[in-house]
CSV table of C-alpha atoms in Angstrom, one decimal:
chain,number,residue,atom,x,y,z
A,1,UNK,CA,-0.5,17.4,-26.2
A,2,UNK,CA,-3.9,16.5,-24.9
A,3,UNK,CA,-5.5,18.2,-22.0
A,4,UNK,CA,-4.5,15.7,-19.4
A,5,UNK,CA,-6.3,17.5,-16.5
A,6,UNK,CA,-9.5,17.0,-18.4
A,7,UNK,CA,-8.5,13.4,-19.1
A,8,UNK,CA,-7.9,12.7,-15.5
A,9,UNK,CA,-11.3,14.1,-14.6
A,10,UNK,CA,-13.0,12.0,-17.3
A,11,UNK,CA,-11.4,8.8,-15.9
A,12,UNK,CA,-12.2,9.8,-12.3
A,13,UNK,CA,-8.6,9.9,-11.1
A,14,UNK,CA,-8.3,13.6,-10.5
A,15,UNK,CA,-9.2,13.1,-6.9
A,16,UNK,CA,-6.1,10.9,-6.5
A,17,UNK,CA,-3.7,13.7,-7.6
A,18,UNK,CA,-1.8,15.1,-4.6
A,19,UNK,CA,0.7,17.7,-3.8
A,20,UNK,CA,3.3,15.3,-2.3
A,21,UNK,CA,4.3,11.8,-3.2
A,22,UNK,CA,5.5,10.0,-6.3
A,23,UNK,CA,6.0,12.4,-9.2
A,24,UNK,CA,4.8,11.2,-12.6
A,25,UNK,CA,6.4,12.3,-15.9
A,26,UNK,CA,5.3,11.8,-19.5
A,27,UNK,CA,8.1,10.6,-21.8
A,28,UNK,CA,6.5,12.6,-24.6
A,29,UNK,CA,8.2,15.8,-23.4
A,30,UNK,CA,9.6,14.9,-20.1
A,31,UNK,CA,7.2,17.2,-18.2
A,32,UNK,CA,5.6,16.5,-14.8
A,33,UNK,CA,1.9,15.6,-15.2
A,34,UNK,CA,0.9,14.5,-11.7
A,35,UNK,CA,1.9,13.6,-8.2
A,36,UNK,CA,0.3,10.6,-6.5
A,37,UNK,CA,0.2,9.2,-3.0
A,38,UNK,CA,2.7,6.4,-2.2
A,39,UNK,CA,1.9,3.4,-0.1
A,40,UNK,CA,3.8,3.4,3.2
A,41,UNK,CA,5.8,0.4,4.1
A,42,UNK,CA,4.1,0.2,7.5
A,43,UNK,CA,0.7,-0.2,5.7
A,44,UNK,CA,1.7,-3.5,3.9
A,45,UNK,CA,0.9,-6.0,6.7
A,46,UNK,CA,-2.6,-4.5,7.0
A,47,UNK,CA,-3.1,-4.5,3.3
A,48,UNK,CA,-2.0,-8.1,3.0
A,49,UNK,CA,-4.3,-9.1,5.9
A,50,UNK,CA,-7.3,-7.4,4.2
A,51,UNK,CA,-6.5,-9.3,1.1
A,52,UNK,CA,-6.5,-12.6,3.0
A,53,UNK,CA,-9.9,-11.8,4.5
A,54,UNK,CA,-11.2,-11.0,1.1
A,55,UNK,CA,-9.9,-14.2,-0.3
A,56,UNK,CA,-11.6,-16.3,2.4
A,57,UNK,CA,-14.9,-14.7,1.3
A,58,UNK,CA,-14.4,-14.6,-2.4
A,59,UNK,CA,-13.4,-18.3,-2.8
A,60,UNK,CA,-16.9,-19.3,-1.6
A,61,UNK,CA,-18.6,-17.4,-4.4
A,62,UNK,CA,-19.4,-19.8,-7.3
A,63,UNK,CA,-17.0,-19.4,-10.2
A,64,UNK,CA,-19.6,-18.4,-12.8
A,65,UNK,CA,-20.7,-15.7,-10.4
A,66,UNK,CA,-17.2,-14.5,-10.1
A,67,UNK,CA,-17.1,-14.4,-13.9
A,68,UNK,CA,-20.0,-12.1,-13.8
A,69,UNK,CA,-17.9,-9.5,-12.1
A,70,UNK,CA,-15.2,-9.8,-14.8
A,71,UNK,CA,-18.0,-9.4,-17.4
A,72,UNK,CA,-19.0,-6.1,-15.8
A,73,UNK,CA,-15.4,-5.1,-15.8
A,74,UNK,CA,-15.1,-5.7,-19.5
A,75,UNK,CA,-18.2,-3.6,-20.1
A,76,UNK,CA,-16.7,-0.7,-18.1
A,77,UNK,CA,-13.5,-1.0,-20.0
A,78,UNK,CA,-15.5,-0.7,-23.3
A,79,UNK,CA,-16.9,2.6,-22.1
A,80,UNK,CA,-13.5,3.9,-20.9
A,81,UNK,CA,-11.4,2.5,-23.8
A,82,UNK,CA,-10.7,5.8,-25.5
A,83,UNK,CA,-9.8,7.7,-22.3
A,84,UNK,CA,-7.7,4.9,-20.9
A,85,UNK,CA,-5.9,4.3,-24.2
A,86,UNK,CA,-5.0,8.0,-24.3
A,87,UNK,CA,-3.7,7.8,-20.7
A,88,UNK,CA,-1.6,4.7,-21.6
A,89,UNK,CA,0.0,6.7,-24.4
A,90,UNK,CA,0.5,9.8,-22.3
A,91,UNK,CA,2.1,8.0,-19.4
A,92,UNK,CA,4.1,5.3,-21.2
A,93,UNK,CA,4.8,6.9,-24.6
A,94,UNK,CA,3.5,4.3,-27.0
A,95,UNK,CA,1.5,5.6,-30.1
A,96,UNK,CA,-2.2,6.1,-29.6
A,97,UNK,CA,-3.3,3.1,-31.7
A,98,UNK,CA,-1.1,0.9,-29.5
A,99,UNK,CA,-2.6,2.4,-26.4
A,100,UNK,CA,-6.1,1.7,-27.6
A,101,UNK,CA,-5.0,-1.8,-28.6
A,102,UNK,CA,-3.7,-2.4,-25.1
A,103,UNK,CA,-7.1,-1.6,-23.7
A,104,UNK,CA,-8.8,-3.8,-26.3
A,105,UNK,CA,-6.5,-6.6,-25.1
A,106,UNK,CA,-7.9,-6.0,-21.6
A,107,UNK,CA,-11.5,-6.3,-23.0
A,108,UNK,CA,-10.5,-9.5,-24.8
A,109,UNK,CA,-9.1,-11.2,-21.7
A,110,UNK,CA,-12.2,-10.3,-19.8
A,111,UNK,CA,-14.3,-12.1,-22.4
A,112,UNK,CA,-12.0,-15.1,-22.2
A,113,UNK,CA,-12.0,-15.2,-18.4
A,114,UNK,CA,-15.8,-15.0,-18.3
A,115,UNK,CA,-16.0,-18.1,-20.4
A,116,UNK,CA,-13.3,-19.7,-18.4
A,117,UNK,CA,-15.3,-19.2,-15.2
A,118,UNK,CA,-17.6,-22.0,-16.4
A,119,UNK,CA,-14.6,-24.2,-17.5
A,120,UNK,CA,-12.5,-24.6,-14.4
A,121,UNK,CA,-12.5,-28.3,-15.1
A,122,UNK,CA,-10.9,-31.3,-13.4
A,123,UNK,CA,-10.5,-35.0,-14.3
A,124,UNK,CA,-11.9,-38.3,-13.4
A,125,UNK,CA,-9.1,-40.8,-13.2
A,126,UNK,CA,-9.4,-44.6,-13.3
A,127,UNK,CA,-8.7,-46.2,-9.9
A,128,UNK,CA,-6.9,-49.5,-9.7
A,129,UNK,CA,-9.1,-50.4,-6.6
A,130,UNK,CA,-12.6,-51.7,-7.1
A,131,UNK,CA,-15.4,-49.5,-5.6
A,132,UNK,CA,-13.2,-46.4,-5.7
A,133,UNK,CA,-13.5,-43.2,-7.6
A,134,UNK,CA,-10.4,-41.0,-8.2
A,135,UNK,CA,-10.7,-37.4,-9.3
A,136,UNK,CA,-8.6,-34.2,-9.7
A,137,UNK,CA,-10.1,-30.8,-9.1
A,138,UNK,CA,-8.8,-27.2,-9.1
A,139,UNK,CA,-9.4,-24.9,-6.1
A,140,UNK,CA,-8.8,-21.2,-5.4
A,141,UNK,CA,-5.2,-20.6,-4.5
A,142,UNK,CA,-5.1,-17.5,-2.3
A,143,UNK,CA,-3.9,-13.9,-2.3
A,144,UNK,CA,-2.3,-13.1,-5.7
A,145,UNK,CA,0.4,-10.4,-5.9
A,146,UNK,CA,0.7,-8.9,-9.4
A,147,UNK,CA,3.8,-6.8,-10.2
A,148,UNK,CA,3.7,-5.2,-13.6
A,149,UNK,CA,6.2,-3.3,-15.8
A,150,UNK,CA,5.9,0.1,-17.5
A,151,UNK,CA,5.7,-1.1,-21.1
A,152,UNK,CA,2.3,-2.7,-20.9
A,153,UNK,CA,0.9,-0.9,-17.8
A,154,UNK,CA,-2.7,-2.2,-18.0
A,155,UNK,CA,-2.9,-5.3,-20.3
A,156,UNK,CA,-0.5,-7.5,-18.3
A,157,UNK,CA,-2.4,-6.7,-15.1
A,158,UNK,CA,-5.6,-7.7,-16.8
A,159,UNK,CA,-4.1,-11.0,-18.0
A,160,UNK,CA,-3.5,-11.8,-14.4
A,161,UNK,CA,-6.3,-10.1,-12.6
A,162,UNK,CA,-9.2,-11.5,-14.7
A,163,UNK,CA,-8.0,-15.1,-14.4
A,164,UNK,CA,-7.1,-14.8,-10.8
A,165,UNK,CA,-10.5,-13.4,-10.0
A,166,UNK,CA,-12.5,-16.1,-11.7
A,167,UNK,CA,-10.3,-18.6,-10.1
A,168,UNK,CA,-11.4,-17.3,-6.7
A,169,UNK,CA,-8.4,-15.2,-5.6
A,170,UNK,CA,-8.0,-11.7,-4.2
A,171,UNK,CA,-5.5,-9.3,-5.7
A,172,UNK,CA,-2.8,-6.9,-4.6
A,173,UNK,CA,-1.4,-4.9,-7.6
A,174,UNK,CA,2.0,-3.1,-7.6
A,175,UNK,CA,2.4,-1.3,-10.9
A,176,UNK,CA,5.7,0.2,-12.1
A,177,UNK,CA,6.4,3.5,-10.3
A,178,UNK,CA,6.8,4.9,-13.9
A,179,UNK,CA,3.1,4.3,-14.7
A,180,UNK,CA,1.0,4.6,-11.6
A,181,UNK,CA,-1.8,6.7,-13.2
A,182,UNK,CA,-3.0,4.0,-15.5
A,183,UNK,CA,-3.1,1.6,-12.5
A,184,UNK,CA,-5.2,4.1,-10.5
A,185,UNK,CA,-7.5,4.5,-13.5
A,186,UNK,CA,-8.0,0.7,-13.7
A,187,UNK,CA,-8.8,0.6,-10.0
A,188,UNK,CA,-11.4,3.2,-10.5
A,189,UNK,CA,-12.9,1.3,-13.5
A,190,UNK,CA,-12.9,-1.9,-11.4
A,191,UNK,CA,-14.7,-0.1,-8.6
A,192,UNK,CA,-17.4,1.0,-11.1
A,193,UNK,CA,-17.9,-2.7,-12.0
A,194,UNK,CA,-18.1,-3.5,-8.3
A,195,UNK,CA,-21.0,-1.1,-7.8
A,196,UNK,CA,-23.1,-3.2,-10.1
A,197,UNK,CA,-22.1,-6.5,-8.4
A,198,UNK,CA,-23.5,-7.7,-5.1
A,199,UNK,CA,-21.3,-10.6,-4.1
A,200,UNK,CA,-17.8,-9.1,-3.9
A,201,UNK,CA,-16.1,-8.6,-0.5
A,202,UNK,CA,-14.3,-5.5,0.4
A,203,UNK,CA,-10.6,-5.2,-0.6
A,204,UNK,CA,-10.9,-7.7,-3.4
A,205,UNK,CA,-8.4,-5.6,-5.4
A,206,UNK,CA,-5.9,-3.4,-3.6
A,207,UNK,CA,-3.4,-1.1,-5.3
A,208,UNK,CA,0.0,-0.4,-3.7
A,209,UNK,CA,2.2,2.3,-5.2
A,210,UNK,CA,5.9,2.7,-4.5
A,211,UNK,CA,9.4,1.4,-5.3
A,212,UNK,CA,11.0,-2.0,-4.9
A,213,UNK,CA,10.6,-1.9,-1.1
A,214,UNK,CA,6.9,-2.2,-1.5
A,215,UNK,CA,7.3,-5.1,-3.9
A,216,UNK,CA,9.7,-6.8,-1.5
A,217,UNK,CA,6.9,-6.9,1.2
A,218,UNK,CA,4.7,-8.7,-1.2
A,219,UNK,CA,7.4,-11.1,-2.3
A,220,UNK,CA,8.4,-12.0,1.2
A,221,UNK,CA,4.9,-12.4,2.7
A,222,UNK,CA,3.9,-16.0,3.4
A,223,UNK,CA,0.3,-14.8,3.1
A,224,UNK,CA,0.7,-14.0,-0.6
A,225,UNK,CA,0.2,-17.4,-2.3
A,226,UNK,CA,1.3,-16.3,-5.8
A,227,UNK,CA,3.6,-13.6,-7.1
A,228,UNK,CA,3.1,-12.9,-10.8
A,229,UNK,CA,5.8,-10.6,-11.9
A,230,UNK,CA,6.8,-9.1,-15.2
A,231,UNK,CA,10.1,-7.4,-15.8
A,232,UNK,CA,13.8,-7.9,-16.4
A,233,UNK,CA,15.7,-11.2,-15.9
A,234,UNK,CA,17.7,-9.4,-13.3
A,235,UNK,CA,14.6,-8.6,-11.3
A,236,UNK,CA,13.4,-12.2,-11.7
A,237,UNK,CA,16.7,-13.5,-10.3
A,238,UNK,CA,16.0,-11.5,-7.1
A,239,UNK,CA,12.3,-12.3,-6.8
A,240,UNK,CA,12.3,-16.0,-7.5
A,241,UNK,CA,14.7,-17.2,-4.7
A,242,UNK,CA,12.8,-15.1,-2.1
A,243,UNK,CA,9.5,-16.6,-3.0
A,244,UNK,CA,11.0,-20.1,-3.2
A,245,UNK,CA,12.6,-19.6,0.2
A,246,UNK,CA,9.1,-19.4,1.8
A,247,UNK,CA,7.7,-22.1,-0.6
A,248,UNK,CA,5.5,-19.7,-2.4
A,249,UNK,CA,4.6,-19.8,-6.0
A,250,UNK,CA,6.0,-17.6,-8.7
A,251,UNK,CA,4.8,-16.8,-12.2
A,252,UNK,CA,7.7,-15.2,-14.0
A,253,UNK,CA,7.5,-13.2,-17.3
A,254,UNK,CA,11.0,-11.9,-17.8
A,255,UNK,CA,13.4,-10.8,-20.6
A,256,UNK,CA,13.2,-11.7,-24.3
A,257,UNK,CA,15.9,-11.6,-27.0
A,258,UNK,CA,13.6,-12.6,-29.9
A,259,UNK,CA,14.9,-13.7,-33.2
A,260,UNK,CA,13.6,-14.0,-36.8
A,261,UNK,CA,15.1,-16.4,-39.3
A,262,UNK,CA,14.5,-15.3,-43.0
A,263,UNK,CA,15.2,-18.1,-45.5
A,264,UNK,CA,15.8,-17.9,-49.2
A,265,UNK,CA,12.2,-18.9,-50.0
A,266,UNK,CA,10.7,-16.2,-47.8
A,267,UNK,CA,8.3,-13.5,-49.1
A,268,UNK,CA,10.6,-10.5,-48.5
A,269,UNK,CA,7.9,-7.9,-48.7
A,270,UNK,CA,5.9,-9.7,-46.0
A,271,UNK,CA,9.1,-10.1,-44.0
A,272,UNK,CA,10.0,-6.4,-44.2
A,273,UNK,CA,6.6,-5.4,-42.9
A,274,UNK,CA,6.8,-7.9,-40.0
A,275,UNK,CA,10.4,-6.9,-39.1
A,276,UNK,CA,9.5,-3.2,-39.1
A,277,UNK,CA,6.6,-3.5,-36.7
A,278,UNK,CA,8.3,-6.1,-34.5
A,279,UNK,CA,11.5,-4.2,-34.1
A,280,UNK,CA,10.4,-0.6,-33.8
A,281,UNK,CA,6.8,-0.8,-32.6
A,282,UNK,CA,6.5,0.5,-29.1
A,283,UNK,CA,10.0,1.9,-29.7
A,284,UNK,CA,11.4,-1.5,-29.2
A,285,UNK,CA,10.1,-1.6,-25.6
A,286,UNK,CA,8.1,-4.9,-25.8
A,287,UNK,CA,9.4,-8.1,-24.2
A,288,UNK,CA,8.5,-9.6,-27.6
A,289,UNK,CA,10.2,-7.0,-29.7
A,290,UNK,CA,12.4,-8.3,-32.5
A,291,UNK,CA,16.1,-8.0,-31.4
A,292,UNK,CA,17.9,-10.4,-33.8
A,293,UNK,CA,17.4,-10.8,-37.6
A,294,UNK,CA,19.1,-14.0,-38.8
A,295,UNK,CA,19.0,-13.9,-42.6
A,296,UNK,CA,20.4,-16.2,-45.3
A,297,UNK,CA,23.5,-14.9,-46.9
A,298,UNK,CA,22.0,-15.3,-50.4
A,299,UNK,CA,19.2,-12.8,-49.7
A,300,UNK,CA,20.7,-10.5,-47.1
A,301,UNK,CA,21.8,-7.9,-49.7
A,302,UNK,CA,18.3,-7.9,-51.1
A,303,UNK,CA,16.5,-7.6,-47.8
A,304,UNK,CA,18.6,-5.0,-46.0
A,305,UNK,CA,18.2,-2.1,-48.4
A,306,UNK,CA,14.4,-2.6,-48.3
A,307,UNK,CA,14.6,-2.7,-44.5
A,308,UNK,CA,16.7,0.5,-44.4
A,309,UNK,CA,14.2,2.3,-46.6
A,310,UNK,CA,11.3,1.1,-44.4
A,311,UNK,CA,13.1,2.4,-41.3
A,312,UNK,CA,13.6,5.8,-43.0
A,313,UNK,CA,9.9,6.0,-43.8
A,314,UNK,CA,8.7,5.4,-40.2
A,315,UNK,CA,7.8,8.7,-38.6
A,316,UNK,CA,9.2,9.4,-35.2
A,317,UNK,CA,7.5,11.9,-32.9
A,318,UNK,CA,4.7,12.7,-30.5
A,319,UNK,CA,2.8,9.4,-30.1
A,320,UNK,CA,-0.5,11.2,-29.8
A,321,UNK,CA,-0.1,12.6,-33.3
A,322,UNK,CA,-1.8,10.9,-36.2
A,323,UNK,CA,0.6,9.1,-38.5
A,324,UNK,CA,3.4,8.7,-36.0
A,325,UNK,CA,4.7,5.2,-35.8
A,326,UNK,CA,7.6,5.5,-33.3
A,327,UNK,CA,7.2,7.4,-30.0
A,328,UNK,CA,9.8,8.1,-27.3
A,329,UNK,CA,11.7,5.8,-25.0
A,330,UNK,CA,10.4,5.8,-21.4
A,331,UNK,CA,13.2,7.9,-19.9
A,332,UNK,CA,16.8,9.1,-20.1
A,333,UNK,CA,18.2,5.8,-18.7
A,334,UNK,CA,16.7,3.9,-21.6
A,335,UNK,CA,18.4,6.3,-24.0
A,336,UNK,CA,21.7,5.8,-22.2
A,337,UNK,CA,21.4,2.1,-22.2
A,338,UNK,CA,20.7,2.2,-26.0
A,339,UNK,CA,23.7,4.4,-26.7
A,340,UNK,CA,25.9,2.1,-24.5
A,341,UNK,CA,24.7,-1.0,-26.4
A,342,UNK,CA,25.4,0.7,-29.8
A,343,UNK,CA,28.9,1.8,-28.7
A,344,UNK,CA,29.6,-1.8,-27.5
A,345,UNK,CA,28.3,-3.3,-30.7
A,346,UNK,CA,30.6,-1.1,-32.7
A,347,UNK,CA,33.6,-2.2,-30.6
A,348,UNK,CA,32.5,-5.8,-31.3
A,349,UNK,CA,32.6,-5.2,-35.1
A,350,UNK,CA,29.1,-3.9,-35.7
A,351,UNK,CA,28.2,-1.6,-38.6
A,352,UNK,CA,25.5,0.7,-37.4
A,353,UNK,CA,22.8,2.5,-39.3
A,354,UNK,CA,20.5,4.8,-37.2
A,355,UNK,CA,20.4,5.0,-33.5
A,356,UNK,CA,20.9,8.8,-33.2
A,357,UNK,CA,19.2,11.1,-30.7
A,358,UNK,CA,16.4,13.1,-32.4
A,359,UNK,CA,15.8,16.7,-31.3
A,360,UNK,CA,14.1,18.2,-34.4
A,361,UNK,CA,10.4,17.9,-35.1
A,362,UNK,CA,9.7,16.2,-31.7
A,363,UNK,CA,8.5,17.6,-28.4
A,364,UNK,CA,11.3,19.2,-26.4
A,365,UNK,CA,12.4,17.3,-23.3
A,366,UNK,CA,11.3,13.9,-24.7
A,367,UNK,CA,13.4,10.8,-25.2
A,368,UNK,CA,13.4,10.3,-29.0
A,369,UNK,CA,15.8,8.1,-31.0
A,370,UNK,CA,16.0,6.8,-34.5
A,371,UNK,CA,15.7,3.0,-34.7
A,372,UNK,CA,19.0,1.3,-35.3
A,373,UNK,CA,20.0,-1.5,-37.6
A,374,UNK,CA,23.3,-3.1,-36.7
A,375,UNK,CA,25.1,-5.7,-38.9
A,376,UNK,CA,27.2,-7.9,-36.8
A,377,UNK,CA,30.0,-10.3,-37.8
A,378,UNK,CA,28.9,-12.8,-35.1
A,379,UNK,CA,26.5,-13.2,-32.2
A,380,UNK,CA,28.7,-11.3,-29.7
A,381,UNK,CA,28.1,-10.7,-26.0
A,382,UNK,CA,26.1,-7.5,-26.6
A,383,UNK,CA,23.8,-9.3,-29.1
A,384,UNK,CA,23.1,-12.0,-26.5
A,385,UNK,CA,22.0,-9.3,-24.0
A,386,UNK,CA,18.6,-7.7,-24.2
A,387,UNK,CA,18.6,-4.0,-24.6
A,388,UNK,CA,15.1,-2.5,-24.2
A,389,UNK,CA,15.3,-0.1,-27.2
A,390,UNK,CA,14.8,-0.2,-31.0
A,391,UNK,CA,18.0,-2.0,-31.9
A,392,UNK,CA,17.9,-4.8,-34.4
A,393,UNK,CA,21.1,-6.9,-34.8
A,394,UNK,CA,21.5,-8.5,-38.2
A,395,UNK,CA,23.4,-11.8,-38.6
A,396,UNK,CA,23.9,-13.9,-41.7
A,397,UNK,CA,23.8,-17.7,-41.9
A,398,UNK,CA,24.5,-20.5,-44.4
A,399,UNK,CA,22.4,-23.4,-43.4
A,400,UNK,CA,19.1,-23.8,-41.5
A,401,UNK,CA,20.9,-25.8,-38.8
A,402,UNK,CA,23.3,-22.9,-38.3
A,403,UNK,CA,20.4,-20.4,-38.2
A,404,UNK,CA,18.6,-22.4,-35.5
A,405,UNK,CA,21.8,-22.8,-33.5
A,406,UNK,CA,22.4,-19.0,-33.7
A,407,UNK,CA,18.8,-18.4,-32.8
A,408,UNK,CA,18.8,-20.6,-29.7
A,409,UNK,CA,22.3,-19.5,-28.5
A,410,UNK,CA,21.0,-16.8,-26.2
A,411,UNK,CA,20.0,-16.9,-22.5
A,412,UNK,CA,16.4,-15.9,-23.1
A,413,UNK,CA,13.6,-17.9,-24.7
A,414,UNK,CA,10.4,-15.9,-25.2
A,415,UNK,CA,9.3,-15.5,-28.8
A,416,UNK,CA,10.6,-16.5,-32.2
A,417,UNK,CA,9.7,-16.8,-35.8
A,418,UNK,CA,10.7,-17.9,-39.2
A,419,UNK,CA,9.8,-16.5,-42.6
A,420,UNK,CA,9.8,-19.3,-45.2
A,421,UNK,CA,7.5,-20.8,-47.9
A,422,UNK,CA,9.2,-24.2,-47.5
A,423,UNK,CA,7.1,-26.5,-45.3
A,424,UNK,CA,10.1,-28.5,-44.3
A,425,UNK,CA,11.9,-25.4,-43.0
A,426,UNK,CA,8.7,-24.3,-41.2
A,427,UNK,CA,8.1,-27.6,-39.5
A,428,UNK,CA,11.7,-28.0,-38.6
A,429,UNK,CA,11.6,-24.6,-36.8
A,430,UNK,CA,8.5,-25.7,-34.9
A,431,UNK,CA,9.9,-29.1,-34.0
A,432,UNK,CA,11.9,-30.3,-31.0
A,433,UNK,CA,15.1,-29.5,-32.8
A,434,UNK,CA,13.9,-26.0,-33.8
A,435,UNK,CA,13.1,-22.9,-31.7
A,436,UNK,CA,13.5,-23.3,-28.0
A,437,UNK,CA,11.1,-20.5,-27.2
A,438,UNK,CA,7.7,-20.5,-25.6
A,439,UNK,CA,6.3,-18.8,-28.7
A,440,UNK,CA,7.2,-19.9,-32.3
A,441,UNK,CA,5.6,-18.4,-35.4
A,442,UNK,CA,5.8,-18.9,-39.1
A,443,UNK,CA,5.4,-15.9,-41.5
A,444,UNK,CA,4.4,-13.5,-38.7
A,445,UNK,CA,6.7,-11.6,-36.4
A,446,UNK,CA,7.4,-12.4,-32.8
A,447,UNK,CA,5.5,-9.5,-31.4
A,448,UNK,CA,1.7,-9.1,-30.9
A,449,UNK,CA,0.5,-12.3,-29.3
A,450,UNK,CA,-3.3,-13.0,-29.1
A,451,UNK,CA,-4.8,-13.7,-25.7
A,452,UNK,CA,-6.2,-17.1,-26.7
A,453,UNK,CA,-2.8,-18.7,-26.4
A,454,UNK,CA,-0.6,-19.1,-23.4
A,455,UNK,CA,2.0,-16.4,-23.3
A,456,UNK,CA,5.4,-16.9,-21.8
A,457,UNK,CA,8.9,-18.4,-22.4
A,458,UNK,CA,11.7,-20.6,-21.3
A,459,UNK,CA,15.2,-20.3,-19.9
A,460,UNK,CA,15.8,-16.8,-18.4
A,461,UNK,CA,12.4,-15.7,-19.6
A,462,UNK,CA,11.2,-17.5,-16.5
A,463,UNK,CA,8.9,-20.4,-17.6
A,464,UNK,CA,5.7,-18.7,-16.6
A,465,UNK,CA,2.5,-18.7,-18.7
A,466,UNK,CA,-0.2,-16.1,-18.7
A,467,UNK,CA,-3.4,-15.3,-20.7
A,468,UNK,CA,-5.1,-18.1,-22.7
A,469,UNK,CA,-5.0,-21.9,-23.0
A,470,UNK,CA,-4.7,-23.5,-19.6
A,471,UNK,CA,-2.7,-20.6,-18.0
A,472,UNK,CA,-5.6,-20.3,-15.5
A,473,UNK,CA,-4.2,-23.3,-13.7
A,474,UNK,CA,-1.3,-21.1,-12.4
A,475,UNK,CA,-3.9,-19.3,-10.2
A,476,UNK,CA,-5.3,-22.4,-8.6
A,477,UNK,CA,-4.2,-25.4,-6.5
A,478,UNK,CA,-4.6,-28.9,-7.7
A,479,UNK,CA,-6.3,-31.5,-5.5
A,480,UNK,CA,-6.4,-35.2,-6.1
A,481,UNK,CA,-9.1,-37.0,-4.2
A,482,UNK,CA,-10.2,-40.7,-3.9
A,483,UNK,CA,-13.7,-41.8,-2.7
A,484,UNK,CA,-14.2,-45.4,-1.5
A,485,UNK,CA,-17.9,-46.2,-2.0
A,486,UNK,CA,-17.4,-50.0,-1.3
A,487,UNK,CA,-17.5,-51.9,1.9
A,488,UNK,CA,-13.9,-53.1,1.5
A,489,UNK,CA,-10.6,-51.4,2.1
A,490,UNK,CA,-8.1,-52.6,-0.6
A,491,UNK,CA,-4.8,-50.8,-0.6
A,492,UNK,CA,-3.0,-49.5,-3.7
A,493,UNK,CA,-0.3,-51.5,-5.3
A,494,UNK,CA,-1.7,-54.7,-3.8
A,495,UNK,CA,-0.3,-54.0,-0.3
A,496,UNK,CA,-1.6,-56.2,2.4
A,497,UNK,CA,-1.9,-54.8,5.9
A,498,UNK,CA,-4.3,-57.2,7.8
A,499,UNK,CA,-4.5,-57.4,11.6
């Protein structure tokens, strides 16, 4: 175990450690590593009001200037990458290379957002009326509330924060109560960037720490223009109606039940490598983790033994140790949910390999399991449900049409992929009759998206889009304007209204 007290001091968060408040545990060995102050419910109106004041000032700063602040944030993240990556691994439990990769993702989105700050483009639209110019522009939206989950405690915040900032919005961030330390560290790093920037108002980024009651105050406030929330479908079904009731805007990134189709023409060695990372990387705790393997019956008996061997060779243990590929689950509830899913799958005809609790050669008090492969006779109810753990259900198919039907027959629609060397199969999977997910890949797994593309999914995944492409538009309001530079007043559609 690393010296976390020294790490806290290096990141500048030691002064935020208190004697009373929210207790923080590391899933590595289940020990308490800190206690931090919680936001009081009574403070929320003042916090939201300060954010509104900050927005009114920040929206008047030119967008390229706003991008300069994000550039400075990226530079500070480069300096803090090693320490922040270690903290991600310590607090969340993912292996160190993944913790460092998550911080690199923050740096990457900073670079993208800086460029985007000079590309908040609109349109010029042809008017049917002579002497008129019609245009469309994008304007700052307002206070942005960001609610993040434990599994990517810093990257998902950065996806939202960097774009929201260059788009002219102020921020209120509520992290998962399981990972408040990484959020505090990001706030400190952001404040370092602010010291080198002259045009930022006070309270541009505010951090609130607490349980769902704190989140509810954000969700219910009419002064919070956008709620961007990452989490379970169950949580989204609670948040979305409340935001809609006040006519606010929601950006939802919810559950995934991601599938891979492996066809007879596939490169099986390539497929095994992709399956292994996608299914057991981050201990199956990514929203894009591979949950369902849909393999052609003619190659299933060739693929599965190779996959079983790959699973056996993947070391499970302390995620801060070199060579470890699978760390712990986040807490005891995650272990219980996994065991319940496996028991249910067995009752529904599943043949299970793996899934046992691990107590040897791992830190005591941690939440370690062996990844599970479960051959299922059909896509039963438990297969259609997302379990946030390293469980991979294996289904067999006869035709590509059947495979696609199986793939799409789940409530979620986040990420998907097909492994094939047949261009017709690949293009069919990517067509309107293929995958119904927001992300569809060929010959790479469903997990590990780059920030250049828009990230998000359909159906019960929520329909939101974050990160690249034109996801920035979620953080702005659209305005259509028409200018009459003639001396006449013609009406649209040829309407006459003379008097």
